[in-house]
Amino acid sequence: YIANLRRQLDGLGNERTKLEGELRNSQNLVEDFKTKYEDEINKRSAAENDFVLLKKDVDGAYMNKVELEAKVDSLQDEINFLRAVYEAELNELQGQVKDTSVVVEMDNSRQLDMDSIVAEVRAQYEDIANRSKAEAESWYKQKYDEMTQSAGQFDSDLRSTKSEISELNRMIARLQNEIEAVKAQRANLEAQIAEAEERGELAVKDAKLRIKDLEDALQKAKTDMARQVREYQDLMNIKLALDIEIATYRKLLEGEEH
């Protein structure tokens, strides 16, 4: 009987040693996961700071792009307007010269009223200028409305990005709460292992099952964290694409200026 009790005691001692080893491994996993989580939090904070700075640069680049596009359009419109006025004036003057030549050939004794011709040409020029100005103002208004709509779309995309970042922050906070809950479970398991010697084999098996549940919970938390990191990287890729598009516009505008 004593030998049997001794064997049981030795078995419990071995089981206790094994459970303590598994507990240490679980603790190491928790600490490693905690360290990685804190690193990810630091990276996220740094990325958010970079995002704020980059957003300012994007906003500035966007406004510069709008201003440069407006200047380019204005200069092009002015060139087109002057070209149209010049061509119209040239055609009108050619017509007046032709008409004058005909009159001179038909009646050389008739005195030409050059002041009247000049006044008529000036009136025609002013009429063309007024009509071209009205058309230019209408075109300016249309372009302004289009640029305003584009700016609104950009603001909408930026608000959507901010919303996605807020959602990621909420998910990370939820994961942090889950980790704290796992830590509490680990503390409870430590207390249960201390009592395993008194409760016998059933208590040891129950503790092993709980350790398995803890490992599953840790694995799930790690999987969720990896998914959050991927989503965050996708968001950064979207922002990078916006930066590249802005830079492309800027180079195009600089090329047109030269």
Tab-separated table of C-alpha atoms in Angstrom, residues 103-250:
chain	number	residue	atom	x	y	z
A	103	VAL	CA	-15.227	101.765	-104.009
A	104	VAL	CA	-12.076	103.490	-105.222
A	105	GLU	CA	-12.140	101.587	-108.512
A	106	MET	CA	-15.803	102.404	-109.140
A	107	ASP	CA	-15.649	106.076	-108.239
A	108	ASN	CA	-12.232	107.682	-107.902
A	109	SER	CA	-13.822	111.064	-107.302
A	110	ARG	CA	-15.537	109.892	-104.105
A	111	GLN	CA	-13.782	111.005	-100.909
A	112	LEU	CA	-13.105	108.106	-98.436
A	113	ASP	CA	-14.286	108.572	-94.873
A	114	MET	CA	-11.372	106.869	-93.034
A	115	ASP	CA	-12.592	108.027	-89.621
A	116	SER	CA	-15.881	106.216	-90.182
A	117	ILE	CA	-14.069	103.061	-91.282
A	118	VAL	CA	-11.803	103.127	-88.240
A	119	ALA	CA	-14.775	103.693	-85.932
A	120	GLU	CA	-16.649	100.815	-87.513
A	121	VAL	CA	-13.642	98.513	-87.164
A	122	ARG	CA	-13.226	99.555	-83.531
A	123	ALA	CA	-16.905	98.853	-82.823
A	124	GLN	CA	-16.653	95.430	-84.431
A	125	TYR	CA	-13.483	94.685	-82.437
A	126	GLU	CA	-15.185	95.673	-79.165
A	127	ASP	CA	-18.197	93.511	-79.990
A	128	ILE	CA	-15.945	90.502	-80.662
A	129	ALA	CA	-13.992	91.172	-77.467
A	130	ASN	CA	-17.167	91.389	-75.368
A	131	ARG	CA	-18.554	88.160	-76.782
A	132	SER	CA	-15.225	86.354	-76.286
A	133	LYS	CA	-15.003	87.641	-72.729
A	134	ALA	CA	-18.475	86.308	-71.928
A	135	GLU	CA	-17.585	82.927	-73.388
A	136	ALA	CA	-14.325	82.853	-71.406
A	137	GLU	CA	-16.114	83.703	-68.154
A	138	SER	CA	-18.617	80.917	-68.774
A	139	TRP	CA	-15.795	78.472	-69.450
A	140	TYR	CA	-13.965	79.602	-66.290
A	141	LYS	CA	-17.068	78.979	-64.212
A	142	GLN	CA	-17.472	75.485	-65.655
A	143	LYS	CA	-13.819	74.628	-64.898
A	144	TYR	CA	-14.151	76.026	-61.387
A	145	ASP	CA	-17.203	73.855	-60.721
A	146	GLU	CA	-15.351	70.777	-62.007
A	147	MET	CA	-12.326	71.436	-59.774
A	148	THR	CA	-14.607	72.039	-56.782
A	149	GLN	CA	-16.243	68.662	-57.400
A	150	SER	CA	-12.826	66.963	-57.633
A	151	ALA	CA	-11.732	68.568	-54.372
A	152	GLY	CA	-14.909	67.300	-52.705
A	153	GLN	CA	-14.160	63.764	-53.880
A	154	PHE	CA	-10.621	64.018	-52.476
A	155	ASP	CA	-11.998	65.165	-49.098
A	156	SER	CA	-14.450	62.259	-49.142
A	157	ASP	CA	-11.627	59.756	-49.746
A	158	LEU	CA	-9.616	61.298	-46.916
A	159	ARG	CA	-12.559	61.032	-44.518
A	160	SER	CA	-12.969	57.387	-45.504
A	161	THR	CA	-9.287	56.748	-44.731
A	162	LYS	CA	-9.657	58.385	-41.316
A	163	SER	CA	-12.687	56.193	-40.621
A	164	GLU	CA	-10.707	53.043	-41.481
A	165	ILE	CA	-7.894	54.103	-39.140
A	166	SER	CA	-10.402	54.678	-36.319
A	167	GLU	CA	-11.845	51.208	-36.913
A	168	LEU	CA	-8.347	49.693	-36.715
A	169	ASN	CA	-7.760	51.509	-33.423
A	170	ARG	CA	-10.960	50.043	-32.006
A	171	MET	CA	-9.962	46.528	-33.103
A	172	ILE	CA	-6.511	46.886	-31.534
A	173	ALA	CA	-8.102	48.042	-28.270
A	174	ARG	CA	-10.349	44.971	-28.346
A	175	LEU	CA	-7.338	42.704	-28.845
A	176	GLN	CA	-5.607	44.379	-25.919
A	177	ASN	CA	-8.599	43.607	-23.717
A	178	GLU	CA	-8.491	39.984	-24.866
A	179	ILE	CA	-4.806	39.780	-23.946
A	180	GLU	CA	-5.547	41.115	-20.464
A	181	ALA	CA	-8.233	38.460	-20.117
A	182	VAL	CA	-5.721	35.781	-21.139
A	183	LYS	CA	-3.305	37.056	-18.508
A	184	ALA	CA	-6.038	36.732	-15.887
A	185	GLN	CA	-6.706	33.165	-17.014
A	186	ARG	CA	-3.010	32.395	-16.733
A	187	ALA	CA	-2.985	33.649	-13.133
A	188	ASN	CA	-5.961	31.444	-12.351
A	189	LEU	CA	-4.184	28.455	-13.878
A	190	GLU	CA	-1.151	29.068	-11.702
A	191	ALA	CA	-3.368	28.909	-8.627
A	192	GLN	CA	-5.089	25.765	-9.900
A	193	ILE	CA	-1.746	24.033	-10.527
A	194	ALA	CA	-0.734	24.815	-6.943
A	195	GLU	CA	-3.851	22.974	-5.773
A	196	ALA	CA	-3.416	20.055	-8.223
A	197	GLU	CA	-1.420	17.998	-5.709
A	198	GLU	CA	-4.369	17.965	-3.310
A	199	ARG	CA	-7.084	17.297	-5.854
A	200	GLY	CA	-5.275	14.433	-7.581
A	201	GLU	CA	-5.287	13.234	-11.139
A	202	LEU	CA	-8.637	14.749	-12.186
A	203	ALA	CA	-7.504	18.228	-11.216
A	204	VAL	CA	-4.267	17.755	-13.165
A	205	LYS	CA	-6.183	16.733	-16.298
A	206	ASP	CA	-8.505	19.708	-15.906
A	207	ALA	CA	-5.515	22.033	-15.594
A	208	LYS	CA	-4.013	20.558	-18.768
A	209	LEU	CA	-7.269	21.189	-20.618
A	210	ARG	CA	-7.320	24.763	-19.411
A	211	ILE	CA	-3.723	25.237	-20.529
A	212	LYS	CA	-4.767	23.945	-23.954
A	213	ASP	CA	-7.609	26.487	-24.012
A	214	LEU	CA	-5.117	29.194	-23.091
A	215	GLU	CA	-2.830	28.191	-25.946
A	216	ASP	CA	-5.774	28.247	-28.357
A	217	ALA	CA	-6.768	31.702	-27.121
A	218	LEU	CA	-3.205	32.952	-27.593
A	219	GLN	CA	-3.081	31.513	-31.112
A	220	LYS	CA	-6.381	33.199	-31.976
A	221	ALA	CA	-5.130	36.521	-30.637
A	222	LYS	CA	-1.942	36.197	-32.718
A	223	THR	CA	-3.997	35.417	-35.836
A	224	ASP	CA	-6.240	38.436	-35.254
A	225	MET	CA	-3.231	40.680	-34.728
A	226	ALA	CA	-1.632	39.465	-37.986
A	227	ARG	CA	-4.860	40.245	-39.840
A	228	GLN	CA	-4.956	43.750	-38.340
A	229	VAL	CA	-1.364	44.361	-39.396
A	230	ARG	CA	-2.188	43.288	-42.968
A	231	GLU	CA	-5.178	45.624	-43.071
A	232	TYR	CA	-3.023	48.470	-41.794
A	233	GLN	CA	-0.404	47.752	-44.461
A	234	ASP	CA	-3.146	47.805	-47.124
A	235	LEU	CA	-4.202	51.234	-45.850
A	236	MET	CA	-0.614	52.470	-46.088
A	237	ASN	CA	-0.456	51.144	-49.671
A	238	ILE	CA	-3.563	53.202	-50.551
A	239	LYS	CA	-1.951	56.329	-49.104
A	240	LEU	CA	1.252	55.604	-51.018
A	241	ALA	CA	-0.765	55.352	-54.250
A	242	LEU	CA	-2.300	58.775	-53.523
A	243	ASP	CA	1.174	60.225	-52.944
A	244	ILE	CA	2.392	58.808	-56.266
A	245	GLU	CA	-0.625	60.247	-58.103
A	246	ILE	CA	-0.024	63.711	-56.599
A	247	ALA	CA	3.666	63.551	-57.525
A	248	THR	CA	2.713	62.584	-61.096
A	249	TYR	CA	0.366	65.573	-61.404
A	250	ARG	CA	3.058	67.852	-60.060
